[in-house]
Amino acid sequence: VEPGSTCAVFGLGAVGLAAVMGCKFAGAKRIIAVDINPEKFEKAKVFGATEFVNPKDHSRPISQVLAEMTEGGVDYSLECVGNVAVMVRTIDLVT
């Protein structure tokens, strides 16, 4: 992660929160936290997340939602859920 970059972090458990913190430390401008549990968003904000997305709030694939939010995609996508299907879906998101 480089200063000024845009990152998406999938999953806001311990690993995901550490990834958010790392993105902030590296100087990311936008850190989009993605999780199906909105109760985790406040904690992610404390660690440096700037935006939040719950995939359950959208009828289209999350990669499309994020691509629209970022006008094309993110610089870095970090999958912290431990789910191969989520990882595969995030590949299309990186510009």
N, CA, C and O of each residue as an XYZ file, in Angstrom:
380
protein
N       0.855     -1.180      0.000
C       0.000      0.000      0.000
C       0.892      1.231      0.000
O       1.861      1.315      0.754
N       0.550      2.172     -0.850
C       1.345      3.385     -1.002
C       0.555      4.611     -0.554
O      -0.676      4.586     -0.553
N       1.244      5.673     -0.178
C       0.535      6.903      0.204
C      -0.406      7.359     -0.909
O      -0.049      7.366     -2.087
N      -1.621      7.742     -0.501
C      -2.611      8.234     -1.445
C      -3.425      7.161     -2.135
O      -4.306      7.482     -2.932
N      -3.159      5.908     -1.858
C      -3.867      4.827     -2.548
C      -5.261      4.595     -1.969
O      -5.603      5.080     -0.891
N      -6.046      3.838     -2.722
C      -7.387      3.431     -2.303
C      -7.369      1.938     -2.052
O      -6.922      1.163     -2.897
N      -7.860      1.534     -0.878
C      -7.844      0.126     -0.483
C      -9.245     -0.337     -0.107
O     -10.055      0.432      0.411
N      -9.509     -1.605     -0.378
C     -10.727     -2.250      0.104
C     -10.290     -3.404      0.992
O      -9.462     -4.222      0.593
N     -10.844     -3.468      2.196
C     -10.533     -4.536      3.137
C     -11.810     -5.338      3.356
O     -12.811     -4.818      3.849
N     -11.757     -6.607      2.982
C     -12.907     -7.502      3.104
C     -12.783     -8.301      4.386
O     -11.851     -9.088      4.547
N     -13.719     -8.101      5.297
C     -13.718     -8.795      6.575
C     -13.111     -7.925      7.650
O     -11.995     -7.428      7.499
N     -13.840     -7.738      8.735
C     -13.395     -6.841      9.795
C     -13.213     -7.557     11.127
O     -13.528     -7.021     12.189
N     -12.696     -8.780     11.045
C     -12.271     -9.475     12.260
C     -10.906     -8.936     12.650
O     -10.516     -7.852     12.216
N     -10.182     -9.684     13.465
C      -8.865     -9.236     13.930
C      -7.904     -8.994     12.768
O      -7.185     -7.995     12.757
N      -7.886     -9.895     11.798
C      -6.978     -9.743     10.654
C      -7.384     -8.538      9.810
O      -6.529     -7.755      9.396
N      -8.675     -8.385      9.556
C      -9.155     -7.258      8.765
C      -8.884     -5.920      9.430
O      -8.500     -4.960      8.761
N      -9.080     -5.846     10.736
C      -8.788     -4.597     11.445
C      -7.302     -4.282     11.400
O      -6.915     -3.118     11.295
N      -6.467     -5.314     11.477
C      -5.022     -5.102     11.353
C      -4.685     -4.605      9.954
O      -3.806     -3.759      9.791
N      -5.377     -5.124      8.945
C      -5.152     -4.669      7.567
C      -5.569     -3.208      7.411
O      -4.873     -2.429      6.760
N      -6.688     -2.841      7.998
C      -7.139     -1.442      7.967
C      -6.078     -0.554      8.610
O      -5.714      0.488      8.065
N      -5.593     -0.971      9.759
C      -4.575     -0.197     10.461
C      -3.299     -0.078      9.620
O      -2.680      0.985      9.575
N      -2.915     -1.159      8.962
C      -1.740     -1.130      8.105
C      -1.918     -0.189      6.926
O      -0.992      0.534      6.559
N      -3.107     -0.195      6.330
C      -3.393      0.719      5.221
C      -3.281      2.169      5.679
O      -2.708      3.009      4.985
N      -3.829      2.447      6.844
C      -3.757      3.805      7.378
C      -2.294      4.189      7.631
O      -1.860      5.281      7.264
N      -1.553      3.294      8.250
C      -0.143      3.559      8.555
C       0.664      3.817      7.288
O       1.588      4.630      7.285
N       0.303      3.109      6.198
C       1.013      3.270      4.928
C       0.603      4.534      4.177
O       1.227      4.894      3.179
N      -0.447      5.212      4.655
C      -0.848      6.478      4.049
C      -1.959      6.389      3.026
O      -2.130      7.306      2.222
N      -2.722      5.302      3.037
C      -3.847      5.189      2.107
C      -4.813      6.349      2.307
O      -5.092      6.756      3.434
N      -5.318      6.874      1.194
C      -6.261      7.997      1.247
C      -7.672      7.499      1.554
O      -8.391      8.091      2.359
N      -8.056      6.407      0.902
C      -9.390      5.821      1.104
C      -9.218      4.383      1.551
O      -8.486      3.611      0.932
N      -9.899      4.030      2.630
C      -9.895      2.660      3.126
C     -11.356      2.245      3.261
O     -12.059      2.679      4.174
N     -11.794      1.401      2.341
C     -13.188      0.974      2.301
C     -13.290     -0.365      3.022
O     -12.724     -1.365      2.580
N     -14.008     -0.374      4.122
C     -14.200     -1.580      4.929
C     -15.459     -2.296      4.463
O     -16.524     -1.688      4.359
N     -15.336     -3.586      4.184
C     -16.453     -4.378      3.676
C     -16.725     -5.533      4.640
O     -15.844     -6.351      4.903
N     -17.944     -5.592      5.160
C     -18.325     -6.686      6.062
C     -19.841     -6.804      6.072
O     -20.555     -5.828      5.843
N     -20.320     -8.015      6.341
C     -21.772     -8.230      6.396
C     -22.337     -7.903      7.778
O     -23.551     -7.954      7.975
N     -21.474     -7.569      8.729
C     -21.920     -7.208     10.072
C     -21.649     -5.722     10.305
O     -20.517     -5.341     10.604
N     -22.671     -4.883     10.173
C     -22.469     -3.437     10.312
C     -22.030     -3.010     11.708
O     -21.560     -1.885     11.878
N     -22.168     -3.872     12.706
C     -21.723     -3.527     14.053
C     -20.205     -3.390     14.127
O     -19.682     -2.804     15.075
N     -19.500     -3.921     13.144
C     -18.043     -3.843     13.125
C     -17.527     -2.531     12.536
O     -16.332     -2.250     12.627
N     -18.396     -1.729     11.938
C     -17.959     -0.523     11.259
C     -17.385      0.526     12.212
O     -16.406      1.189     11.871
N     -17.965      0.685     13.379
C     -17.457      1.689     14.330
C     -16.035      1.368     14.751
O     -15.192      2.262     14.817
N     -15.758      0.107     15.034
C     -14.404     -0.301     15.424
C     -13.440     -0.073     14.259
O     -12.319      0.395     14.461
N     -13.874     -0.402     13.046
C     -13.016     -0.209     11.870
C     -12.701      1.271     11.669
O     -11.608      1.619     11.221
N     -13.642      2.131     11.995
C     -13.409      3.575     11.879
C     -12.288      4.005     12.824
O     -11.449      4.829     12.463
N     -12.279      3.450     14.024
C     -11.234      3.759     14.998
C      -9.861      3.357     14.454
O      -8.866      4.034     14.712
N      -9.811      2.260     13.704
C      -8.549      1.762     13.154
C      -8.151      2.457     11.856
O      -7.039      2.257     11.366
N      -9.048      3.275     11.290
C      -8.675      4.069     10.119
C      -9.538      3.922      8.886
O      -9.271      4.581      7.881
N     -10.566      3.082      8.918
C     -11.441      2.945      7.753
C     -12.154      4.271      7.487
O     -12.570      4.964      8.416
N     -12.285      4.608      6.213
C     -12.908      5.879      5.847
C     -14.315      5.711      5.284
O     -15.118      6.644      5.311
N     -14.613      4.498      4.766
C     -15.926      4.231      4.180
C     -16.309      2.792      4.508
O     -15.456      1.958      4.811
N     -17.608      2.521      4.443
C     -18.100      1.216      4.857
C     -19.148      0.705      3.891
O     -19.995      1.461      3.414
N     -19.081     -0.604      3.606
C     -20.037     -1.220      2.701
C     -20.454     -2.575      3.275
O     -19.615     -3.398      3.640
N     -21.763     -2.782      3.345
C     -22.314     -4.077      3.718
C     -22.855     -4.717      2.438
O     -23.823     -4.212      1.869
N     -22.256     -5.814      1.972
C     -22.723     -6.451      0.735
C     -24.203     -6.827      0.766
O     -24.844     -6.903     -0.282
N     -24.748     -7.062      1.960
C     -26.165     -7.435      2.063
C     -27.101     -6.271      1.736
O     -28.295     -6.475      1.518
N     -26.561     -5.059      1.702
C     -27.366     -3.879      1.380
C     -27.481     -3.645     -0.123
O     -28.119     -2.683     -0.550
N     -26.873     -4.510     -0.928
C     -26.830     -4.312     -2.380
C     -27.294     -5.570     -3.103
O     -27.031     -6.686     -2.656
N     -27.980     -5.381     -4.214
C     -28.458     -6.516     -5.004
C     -27.453     -6.941     -6.071
O     -27.578     -8.020     -6.649
N     -26.457     -6.093     -6.334
C     -25.456     -6.434     -7.350
C     -24.170     -6.891     -6.672
O     -23.986     -6.687     -5.472
N     -23.291     -7.504     -7.439
C     -22.020     -7.962     -6.865
C     -21.251     -6.814     -6.212
O     -21.250     -5.689     -6.712
N     -20.606     -7.112     -5.103
C     -19.899     -6.075     -4.362
C     -18.784     -5.457     -5.190
O     -18.460     -4.284     -5.005
N     -18.194     -6.218     -6.095
C     -17.141     -5.652     -6.943
C     -17.695     -4.528     -7.818
O     -17.001     -3.544     -8.077
N     -18.936     -4.669     -8.273
C     -19.560     -3.607     -9.068
C     -19.846     -2.376     -8.207
O     -19.649     -1.243     -8.646
N     -20.306     -2.605     -6.994
C     -20.598     -1.498     -6.080
C     -19.329     -0.699     -5.804
O     -19.329      0.530     -5.869
N     -18.252     -1.409     -5.496
C     -16.994     -0.731     -5.178
C     -16.381     -0.065     -6.408
O     -15.799      1.016     -6.308
N     -16.510     -0.706     -7.562
C     -15.992     -0.093     -8.789
C     -16.704      1.225     -9.068
O     -16.083      2.189     -9.517
N     -18.000      1.267     -8.804
C     -18.754      2.506     -8.994
C     -18.340      3.559     -7.970
O     -18.180      4.731     -8.313
N     -18.167      3.149     -6.720
C     -17.765      4.081     -5.659
C     -16.407      4.721     -5.948
O     -16.166      5.876     -5.599
N     -15.534      3.960     -6.585
C     -14.150      4.392     -6.774
C     -13.862      4.822     -8.210
O     -12.718      5.114     -8.559
N     -14.894      4.860     -9.034
C     -14.765      5.213    -10.441
C     -13.776      4.294    -11.165
O     -12.910      4.750    -11.912
N     -13.928      3.000    -10.924
C     -13.137      2.030    -11.675
C     -12.495      0.914    -10.875
O     -12.232     -0.153    -11.429
N     -12.238      1.114     -9.621
C     -11.618      0.060     -8.826
C     -10.664      0.623     -7.794
O     -10.472      1.835     -7.694
N     -10.071     -0.275     -7.030
C      -9.158      0.116     -5.963
C      -7.724     -0.209     -6.354
O      -7.475     -0.985     -7.277
N      -6.802      0.389     -5.647
C      -5.398      0.089     -5.879
C      -4.997     -1.226     -5.202
O      -4.182     -1.987     -5.724
N      -5.582     -1.472     -4.038
C      -5.277     -2.680     -3.276
C      -6.556     -3.259     -2.694
O      -7.396     -2.534     -2.161
N      -6.693     -4.581     -2.802
C      -7.840     -5.287     -2.258
C      -7.311     -6.365     -1.320
O      -6.549     -7.240     -1.732
N      -7.720     -6.294     -0.060
C      -7.217     -7.233      0.941
C      -8.358     -8.118      1.434
O      -9.307     -7.634      2.051
N      -8.261     -9.395      1.163
C      -9.279    -10.363      1.557
C      -8.886    -10.927      2.913
O      -7.886    -11.637      3.022
N      -9.664    -10.619      3.950
C      -9.346    -11.036      5.318
C     -10.450    -11.895      5.914
O     -10.560    -12.017      7.134
N     -11.260    -12.483      5.060
C     -12.353    -13.343      5.504
C     -11.883    -14.793      5.613
O     -12.327    -15.538      6.486
N     -10.975    -15.182      4.711
C     -10.527    -16.564      4.670
C     -11.444    -17.418      3.818
O     -11.571    -18.622      4.040
N     -12.085    -16.790      2.836
C     -13.035    -17.474      1.969
C     -12.552    -17.315      0.527
O     -12.438    -16.196      0.027
N     -12.269    -18.433     -0.137
C     -11.739    -18.392     -1.500
C     -12.708    -17.696     -2.453
O     -12.266    -16.974     -3.347
N     -14.001    -17.891     -2.288
C     -14.982    -17.255     -3.178
C     -14.908    -15.732     -3.070
O     -15.028    -15.034     -4.076
N     -14.714    -15.221     -1.869
C     -14.581    -13.776     -1.685
C     -13.301    -13.300     -2.364
O     -13.295    -12.259     -3.021
N     -12.231    -14.049     -2.208
C     -10.960    -13.677     -2.822
C     -11.084    -13.587     -4.338
O     -10.585    -12.640     -4.945
N     -11.739    -14.554     -4.946
C     -11.897    -14.559     -6.402
C     -12.697    -13.345     -6.859
O     -12.374    -12.747     -7.886
N     -13.728    -12.974     -6.120
C     -14.546    -11.827     -6.499
C     -13.816    -10.510     -6.363
O     -14.170     -9.540     -7.034
N     -12.799    -10.449     -5.507
C     -12.083     -9.189     -5.301
C     -11.028     -8.958     -6.375
O     -10.556     -7.831     -6.527
N     -10.647     -9.972     -7.115
C      -9.616     -9.818     -8.132
C     -10.023     -8.818     -9.209
O      -9.197     -8.028     -9.664
N     -11.284     -8.847     -9.618
C     -11.780     -7.937    -10.654
C     -11.779     -6.493    -10.196
O     -11.885     -5.586    -11.022
N     -11.665     -6.262     -8.929
C     -11.803     -4.931     -8.361
C     -10.532     -4.098     -8.469
O     -10.600     -2.869     -8.511
N      -9.392     -4.742     -8.515
C      -8.129     -4.016     -8.511
C      -7.857     -3.440     -9.893
O      -7.913     -4.151    -10.896
N      -7.561     -2.141     -9.934
C      -7.290     -1.466    -11.206
C      -5.838     -1.570    -11.580
O      -5.430     -1.057    -12.622
